[in-house]
Amino acid sequence: MKKENTNPLWTRDFTIITLGSVVSMVGNSLSGFAMSLMVLDYTSSSLFYAIYIMVFTLPQLIVPVFSGAILDRFSRKKTIYTLDYISSILYLTVGLLLFNGWFNYPLFALFVFILGSIQSIYQVAYQSFYPMLISEGNFSKAYSVASMLESVTVFIVPVSTLVYNVFGIGPLMLANALCFFIAATVETRIKTEEKYVTDQKATEEKNKIHQMLSDTKKGFEYLWQEKGLFFIALYFLFSSISGGASNVIYLPYMKANFAHGEYYYLLFGGFMMLGRVITSSWHYRNKLPVNKKFLITFIVYTTLSLINGALLYLPLTIMFILGFIQGCMGVTSYTIRISATQSYVPDEKKGRFNGAFNMLSVLGCLIGEGIAGVLSELMDMRLVVVLVEVVVFASAVLIMGGGRKSVAPIYNREQ
């Protein structure tokens, strides 16, 4: 008879990291979308808006690789709360300036570039530290909690839009500064020891730059040696192309083809988030069959490509229903993948793996955005999505299906 897991999920440190992440996510939800609206309002230029998006995204292509190597030899906890304090100071400074009506696009772009760099480092640190606070046997449950909370905070965006339209961007930036300060202060209370830092000192070199480059190289070597992880990361390079293309096409298409299409776009996203929240809560209470996890994710990956390819050809009602289904399926595959990989990779190598994985995902997103932007000028937007999804579907079959013998042992484990 199978022994039940008796380890509690809600330990002191897990509760603290969850509370801290909720506070910072709330702050980002309050200010993130409002910042985009402000750029459009001040510049009245789609070009400047595109530059704003790219300036934030570009650091996320390069920074994670090197930060991952560094964070395998440095305290991730200190990195997390230090970056949150720095973010608090940045938002406070810029918030006070904007509160008084000041706006300068080049300086604001520099601020956004710094934010993108900070987020790149923070994401790798958080992804590598979070699994260290999860008790054995509770990985799937923990990541279902994280996914549910992330989805719920998205519903704050309409509130931030209302506050922005009434009071402007200043109060939202100041509120985000306060959220980051609270999150950082809470995170300093985490007591989990990072033993990997001590273990790694035995292999430290005097030349820190050479050390960083050497560790970065070893990170890619590790990814190559671990064929299962390599296939997963490679597939998500292609999967992210779909996400990038969707970012460029969905909103413009709906605005061009439906009256008040931007509201239908938000409603579609709302149905997707609802699916994520409901399914995340189900995963918190229930466990999937261990030996079926790879099969489930493979079905999800291929089915989502088919849905995405057909979506823009369908009536709105069916689109909303499929959006809900996408949310349910997406969070299921996410929970399986993130809990499997983070419980599989050793603590001392998590930073390098997450850095490389994030770099490939961002690269895929940028490729998708570029391809969709160019092809949308030459052909029907819906056909562009179809072509992209054909490539993503083929990558799921060839990479994940072809690499089943290497990937399945990572997915089909008790986590």
Coordinates of C-alpha atoms in Angstrom, one line a residue:
M1 CA 0.0 0.0 0.0
K2 CA 1.3 3.4 -1.0
K3 CA 2.4 5.6 1.9
E4 CA 0.7 9.0 2.2
N5 CA 2.9 12.1 2.3
T6 CA 2.8 13.5 5.8
N7 CA 5.1 16.5 5.2
P8 CA 3.3 19.8 5.7
L9 CA 3.4 22.2 2.7
W10 CA 2.7 25.4 4.7
T11 CA 5.9 25.6 6.7
R12 CA 7.1 28.9 8.1
D13 CA 9.4 29.7 5.2
F14 CA 7.0 28.6 2.5
T15 CA 4.3 30.8 4.0
I16 CA 6.7 33.8 4.1
I17 CA 7.8 33.4 0.4
T18 CA 4.2 33.0 -0.7
L19 CA 3.1 36.1 1.2
G20 CA 6.0 38.1 -0.2
S21 CA 5.4 37.0 -3.7
V22 CA 1.7 37.9 -3.5
V23 CA 2.4 41.4 -2.3
S24 CA 4.9 42.0 -5.1
M25 CA 2.6 40.5 -7.7
V26 CA -0.2 42.8 -6.5
G27 CA 2.1 45.8 -6.9
N28 CA 3.2 44.8 -10.4
S29 CA -0.4 44.2 -11.4
L30 CA -1.3 47.7 -10.2
S31 CA 1.4 49.5 -12.1
G32 CA 2.4 47.3 -15.1
F33 CA -0.6 47.8 -17.4
A34 CA -1.0 51.4 -16.3
M35 CA 2.6 52.1 -17.4
S36 CA 1.8 50.8 -20.9
L37 CA -1.2 53.0 -21.1
M38 CA 0.9 56.0 -19.9
V39 CA 3.4 55.4 -22.7
L40 CA 0.7 55.3 -25.3
D41 CA -1.0 58.4 -23.9
Y42 CA 2.2 60.5 -23.7
T43 CA 3.7 59.5 -27.0
S44 CA 0.6 58.6 -29.1
S45 CA 3.0 56.4 -31.1
S46 CA 2.9 52.7 -31.7
L47 CA 6.6 52.8 -32.6
F48 CA 7.5 54.3 -29.2
Y49 CA 5.2 51.7 -27.5
A50 CA 7.0 48.9 -29.4
I51 CA 10.4 50.3 -28.3
Y52 CA 9.1 50.4 -24.7
I53 CA 8.2 46.7 -24.9
M54 CA 11.5 45.7 -26.5
V55 CA 13.6 47.8 -24.0
F56 CA 12.0 45.8 -21.1
T57 CA 12.3 42.4 -22.9
L58 CA 15.8 42.6 -24.3
P59 CA 17.7 42.3 -20.9
Q60 CA 15.7 39.1 -20.3
L61 CA 17.4 37.5 -23.3
I62 CA 21.0 37.9 -22.0
V63 CA 21.0 38.6 -18.3
P64 CA 19.5 35.2 -17.1
V65 CA 22.3 33.1 -18.5
F66 CA 25.1 34.9 -16.6
S67 CA 23.0 35.6 -13.5
G68 CA 22.1 32.0 -13.3
A69 CA 25.8 31.0 -13.0
I70 CA 26.4 33.7 -10.4
L71 CA 23.4 32.7 -8.3
D72 CA 24.6 29.1 -8.0
R73 CA 27.5 30.6 -5.8
F74 CA 25.6 33.3 -4.1
S75 CA 22.7 33.6 -1.6
R76 CA 19.4 33.6 -3.6
K77 CA 17.5 34.8 -0.6
K78 CA 19.7 37.9 -0.2
T79 CA 19.4 38.5 -4.0
I80 CA 15.6 38.3 -3.8
Y81 CA 15.1 40.8 -1.0
T82 CA 17.9 43.1 -2.1
L83 CA 16.3 43.4 -5.6
D84 CA 12.9 44.0 -4.0
Y85 CA 14.4 46.9 -1.9
I86 CA 16.1 48.3 -5.1
S87 CA 12.8 48.1 -7.0
S88 CA 11.0 49.9 -4.2
I89 CA 13.5 52.8 -4.3
L90 CA 13.2 53.0 -8.1
Y91 CA 9.4 53.0 -8.1
L92 CA 9.3 55.5 -5.3
T93 CA 11.7 57.9 -7.2
V94 CA 9.9 57.6 -10.6
G95 CA 6.5 57.6 -8.9
L96 CA 7.2 61.0 -7.2
L97 CA 8.4 62.5 -10.5
L98 CA 5.3 61.2 -12.4
F99 CA 3.0 62.3 -9.5
N100 CA 4.2 65.9 -10.2
G101 CA 3.5 65.6 -14.0
W102 CA 7.1 64.9 -15.1
F103 CA 7.7 62.6 -18.0
N104 CA 10.8 62.1 -20.2
Y105 CA 10.7 59.2 -22.7
P106 CA 14.4 58.4 -22.9
L107 CA 14.9 58.5 -19.1
F108 CA 11.7 56.4 -18.6
A109 CA 13.0 53.9 -21.2
L110 CA 16.2 53.7 -19.1
F111 CA 14.1 53.1 -16.0
V112 CA 12.2 50.3 -17.8
F113 CA 15.5 48.8 -19.0
I114 CA 16.8 48.6 -15.4
L115 CA 13.5 47.1 -14.4
G116 CA 13.8 44.4 -17.1
S117 CA 17.4 43.6 -15.9
I118 CA 16.3 43.4 -12.3
Q119 CA 13.4 41.1 -13.2
S120 CA 15.7 38.9 -15.2
I121 CA 17.9 38.3 -12.2
Y122 CA 15.0 38.2 -9.8
Q123 CA 13.2 35.5 -11.8
V124 CA 16.2 33.2 -11.9
A125 CA 16.8 33.7 -8.2
Y126 CA 13.2 33.2 -7.2
Q127 CA 12.8 30.1 -9.5
S128 CA 15.9 28.6 -8.0
F129 CA 15.1 29.5 -4.3
Y130 CA 11.4 28.7 -4.2
P131 CA 11.8 24.9 -4.6
M132 CA 14.2 24.9 -1.7
L133 CA 11.4 26.0 0.6
I134 CA 9.0 23.2 -0.5
S135 CA 8.8 20.1 1.7
E136 CA 9.3 16.7 0.1
G137 CA 6.3 15.4 -1.8
N138 CA 4.6 18.7 -2.1
F139 CA 6.0 20.2 -5.3
S140 CA 2.9 19.8 -7.4
K141 CA 0.7 21.3 -4.7
A142 CA 3.1 24.2 -4.1
Y143 CA 3.3 25.2 -7.8
S144 CA -0.5 24.9 -8.1
V145 CA -0.7 27.5 -5.3
A146 CA 1.8 29.8 -7.1
S147 CA -0.1 29.5 -10.4
M148 CA -3.4 30.2 -8.7
L149 CA -2.1 33.3 -6.9
E150 CA -0.5 34.6 -10.1
S151 CA -3.7 34.2 -12.0
V152 CA -5.8 35.9 -9.3
T153 CA -3.6 39.0 -9.2
V154 CA -4.3 39.5 -12.9
F155 CA -7.8 40.5 -12.0
I156 CA -6.4 43.6 -10.3
V157 CA -5.5 45.1 -13.7
P158 CA -9.0 46.6 -14.2
V159 CA -8.7 48.3 -10.9
S160 CA -5.4 49.8 -11.8
T161 CA -6.9 51.0 -15.1
L162 CA -9.7 52.8 -13.3
V163 CA -7.2 54.4 -10.8
Y164 CA -5.0 55.5 -13.7
N165 CA -7.9 57.1 -15.6
V166 CA -9.0 59.0 -12.5
F167 CA -5.8 59.8 -10.6
G168 CA -3.0 59.2 -13.1
I169 CA 0.1 56.9 -12.9
G170 CA 1.7 58.5 -9.8
P171 CA -0.3 56.8 -7.0
L172 CA 0.0 53.4 -8.7
M173 CA 3.8 53.7 -8.8
L174 CA 4.0 54.7 -5.1
A175 CA 1.7 51.8 -4.2
N176 CA 4.0 49.5 -6.0
A177 CA 7.0 50.9 -4.2
L178 CA 5.2 50.2 -0.9
C179 CA 4.4 46.6 -2.0
F180 CA 8.0 45.9 -2.9
F181 CA 9.2 47.3 0.4
I182 CA 6.8 45.1 2.4
A183 CA 7.7 42.0 0.3
A184 CA 11.4 42.6 0.8
T185 CA 11.0 43.1 4.6
V186 CA 8.9 39.9 4.9
E187 CA 11.5 37.9 2.8
T188 CA 14.3 38.8 5.1
R189 CA 12.6 36.6 7.8
I190 CA 13.2 33.4 5.8
K191 CA 15.5 31.1 7.7
T192 CA 16.2 28.3 5.3
E193 CA 20.0 27.6 4.9
E194 CA 21.5 27.7 1.5
K195 CA 24.0 24.9 1.9
Y196 CA 24.9 24.9 -1.8
V197 CA 26.8 28.2 -1.3
T198 CA 29.2 26.6 1.2
D199 CA 29.6 23.5 -1.0
Q200 CA 30.5 25.6 -4.1
K201 CA 33.3 27.5 -2.3
A202 CA 35.5 24.5 -2.7
T203 CA 35.6 25.1 -6.5
E204 CA 35.8 28.9 -6.4
E205 CA 38.4 30.6 -8.6
K206 CA 40.3 33.9 -7.9
N207 CA 39.3 35.3 -11.3
K208 CA 35.6 36.0 -10.9
I209 CA 35.0 36.8 -14.5
H210 CA 36.6 33.5 -15.6
Q211 CA 34.6 31.8 -12.9
M212 CA 31.3 33.2 -14.2
L213 CA 32.1 32.3 -17.9
S214 CA 33.2 28.8 -16.8
D215 CA 30.0 28.3 -14.7
T216 CA 27.9 29.6 -17.6
K217 CA 29.6 27.1 -20.0
K218 CA 29.0 24.3 -17.4
G219 CA 25.3 25.2 -17.3
F220 CA 24.9 24.6 -21.0
E221 CA 27.0 21.5 -20.7
Y222 CA 24.7 20.2 -17.9
L223 CA 21.6 20.9 -20.1
W224 CA 23.2 19.1 -23.0
Q225 CA 24.2 16.1 -20.8
E226 CA 20.7 15.8 -19.3
K227 CA 18.8 15.0 -22.5
G228 CA 15.4 15.1 -20.8
L229 CA 16.0 18.7 -19.6
F230 CA 17.5 19.6 -23.0
F231 CA 14.4 18.4 -24.9
I232 CA 12.1 20.2 -22.5
A233 CA 14.0 23.5 -22.8
L234 CA 14.3 23.1 -26.6
Y235 CA 10.5 22.5 -27.0
F236 CA 9.8 25.7 -24.9
L237 CA 11.9 27.7 -27.3
F238 CA 9.4 26.8 -30.0
S239 CA 6.4 27.0 -27.7
S240 CA 7.4 30.5 -26.8
I241 CA 7.3 31.5 -30.5
S242 CA 3.5 30.9 -30.3
G243 CA 3.3 33.1 -27.3
G244 CA 5.2 35.9 -29.0
A245 CA 3.1 35.7 -32.1
S246 CA -0.1 35.8 -30.0
N247 CA 1.2 39.0 -28.2
V248 CA 1.5 40.7 -31.6
I249 CA -1.6 39.5 -33.3
Y250 CA -4.6 38.8 -31.0
L251 CA -5.3 42.3 -29.7
P252 CA -4.9 44.1 -33.1
Y253 CA -7.0 41.4 -34.9
M254 CA -9.8 41.7 -32.4
K255 CA -9.7 45.5 -32.4
A256 CA -9.9 45.5 -36.2
N257 CA -12.7 42.9 -36.6
F258 CA -15.0 43.6 -33.6
A259 CA -16.6 46.8 -32.3
H260 CA -14.8 47.5 -29.0
G261 CA -12.6 44.5 -29.7
E262 CA -10.2 45.4 -26.9
Y263 CA -12.9 44.6 -24.4
Y264 CA -13.5 41.2 -26.0
Y265 CA -9.7 40.7 -25.8
L266 CA -9.7 41.4 -22.1
L267 CA -12.8 39.1 -21.7
F268 CA -11.0 36.3 -23.5
G269 CA -8.0 36.7 -21.2
G270 CA -10.5 36.7 -18.2
F271 CA -11.9 33.4 -19.2
M272 CA -8.4 32.0 -19.6
M273 CA -7.4 33.2 -16.1
L274 CA -10.7 31.8 -14.7
G275 CA -9.7 28.4 -16.1
R276 CA -6.3 28.7 -14.5
V277 CA -7.6 29.6 -11.1
I278 CA -10.2 26.8 -11.0
T279 CA -7.8 24.1 -12.3
S280 CA -5.0 25.3 -9.9
S281 CA -7.3 24.9 -7.0
W282 CA -8.2 21.4 -8.2
H283 CA -4.5 20.5 -8.4
Y284 CA -4.0 21.7 -4.9
R285 CA -6.5 19.1 -3.6
N286 CA -5.8 16.3 -6.0
K287 CA -2.9 14.4 -7.5
L288 CA -2.5 13.3 -11.1
P289 CA -1.5 9.6 -11.8
V290 CA 2.3 9.6 -11.6
N291 CA 2.8 7.3 -14.6
K292 CA 0.5 9.4 -16.8
K293 CA 2.0 12.9 -16.3
F294 CA 4.1 12.9 -19.5
L295 CA 1.2 11.6 -21.6
I296 CA -1.0 14.4 -20.2
T297 CA 1.5 17.1 -21.0
F298 CA 2.1 15.7 -24.5
I299 CA -1.7 15.8 -25.2
V300 CA -1.9 19.3 -23.8
Y301 CA 1.0 20.6 -25.9
T302 CA -0.4 19.2 -29.2
T303 CA -4.0 20.1 -28.4
L304 CA -3.2 23.7 -27.5
S305 CA -1.5 24.1 -30.9
L306 CA -4.6 22.9 -32.6
I307 CA -6.8 25.3 -30.6
N308 CA -4.6 28.3 -31.1
G309 CA -4.5 27.7 -34.8
A310 CA -8.3 27.6 -35.1
L311 CA -9.1 30.2 -32.5
L312 CA -9.4 33.3 -34.6
Y313 CA -11.6 31.6 -37.2
L314 CA -14.3 30.9 -34.6
P315 CA -17.3 32.9 -33.2
L316 CA -16.6 34.9 -30.0
T317 CA -18.7 32.6 -27.8
I318 CA -16.7 29.6 -28.8
M319 CA -13.4 31.6 -28.5
F320 CA -14.3 32.4 -24.8
I321 CA -15.1 28.7 -24.1
L322 CA -11.8 27.6 -25.7
G323 CA -10.0 30.3 -23.7
F324 CA -11.3 28.8 -20.5
I325 CA -10.2 25.3 -21.7
Q326 CA -6.7 26.8 -22.6
G327 CA -6.4 28.1 -19.1
C328 CA -7.3 24.7 -17.6
M329 CA -4.9 22.8 -19.9
G330 CA -2.1 25.3 -19.7
V331 CA -1.9 25.4 -15.9
T332 CA -2.0 21.6 -15.8
S333 CA 1.0 21.2 -18.1
Y334 CA 2.8 24.1 -16.3
T335 CA 2.3 22.5 -12.8
I336 CA 3.6 19.2 -14.1
R337 CA 6.6 20.7 -15.9
I338 CA 7.7 23.2 -13.3
S339 CA 7.4 20.8 -10.3
A340 CA 9.2 18.0 -12.2
T341 CA 12.1 20.1 -13.4
Q342 CA 12.7 22.0 -10.2
S343 CA 12.5 18.9 -8.0
Y344 CA 14.9 17.1 -10.5
V345 CA 17.7 19.7 -10.9
P346 CA 20.1 19.8 -7.9
D347 CA 20.1 23.0 -5.8
E348 CA 23.6 23.9 -6.8
K349 CA 22.6 23.8 -10.5
K350 CA 19.2 25.3 -10.4
G351 CA 20.4 28.8 -11.2
R352 CA 22.2 27.8 -14.4
F353 CA 19.3 25.6 -15.6
N354 CA 16.7 28.3 -15.0
G355 CA 18.9 31.0 -16.6
A356 CA 19.4 28.9 -19.7
F357 CA 15.7 27.9 -19.8
N358 CA 14.5 31.5 -19.4
M359 CA 16.9 32.7 -22.1
L360 CA 15.6 30.2 -24.6
S361 CA 12.0 31.1 -23.7
V362 CA 12.6 34.8 -24.2
L363 CA 14.4 34.1 -27.4
G364 CA 11.5 32.2 -28.7
C365 CA 9.1 35.0 -27.7
L366 CA 11.2 37.6 -29.5
I367 CA 11.3 35.4 -32.7
G368 CA 7.6 35.0 -32.6
E369 CA 7.0 38.7 -32.2
G370 CA 9.3 39.5 -35.1
I371 CA 7.9 36.9 -37.4
A372 CA 4.3 37.8 -36.7
G373 CA 5.0 41.5 -37.0
V374 CA 6.5 41.1 -40.5
L375 CA 4.2 38.4 -41.9
S376 CA 1.1 40.3 -40.6
E377 CA 1.9 43.0 -43.2
L378 CA 2.0 40.4 -46.0
M379 CA -0.9 38.1 -45.2
D380 CA -4.1 37.5 -43.2
M381 CA -3.2 37.6 -39.4
R382 CA -5.1 34.4 -38.9
L383 CA -3.0 32.5 -41.4
V384 CA 0.1 33.8 -39.7
V385 CA -1.1 32.1 -36.4
V386 CA -1.9 28.9 -38.3
L387 CA 1.7 28.8 -39.8
V388 CA 3.2 29.4 -36.4
E389 CA 1.1 26.7 -34.7
V390 CA 2.0 24.2 -37.4
V391 CA 5.7 24.7 -36.4
V392 CA 4.9 24.4 -32.7
F393 CA 2.7 21.3 -33.2
A394 CA 5.6 19.7 -35.2
S395 CA 8.1 20.6 -32.4
A396 CA 5.9 18.9 -29.8
V397 CA 5.7 15.8 -31.9
L398 CA 9.4 15.7 -32.9
I399 CA 11.0 17.0 -29.7
M400 CA 8.8 15.9 -26.8
G401 CA 7.4 12.8 -28.6
G402 CA 10.8 11.9 -30.1
G403 CA 12.5 12.5 -26.7
R404 CA 9.9 10.6 -24.7
K405 CA 12.4 8.1 -23.3
S406 CA 14.4 11.0 -21.8
V407 CA 11.6 13.3 -20.8
A408 CA 9.1 10.8 -19.3
P409 CA 11.3 9.7 -16.4
I410 CA 11.6 13.4 -15.3
Y411 CA 7.8 14.0 -15.6
N412 CA 6.6 10.7 -14.3
R413 CA 7.9 11.0 -10.7
E414 CA 6.4 11.7 -7.3
Q415 CA 7.0 15.4 -6.6

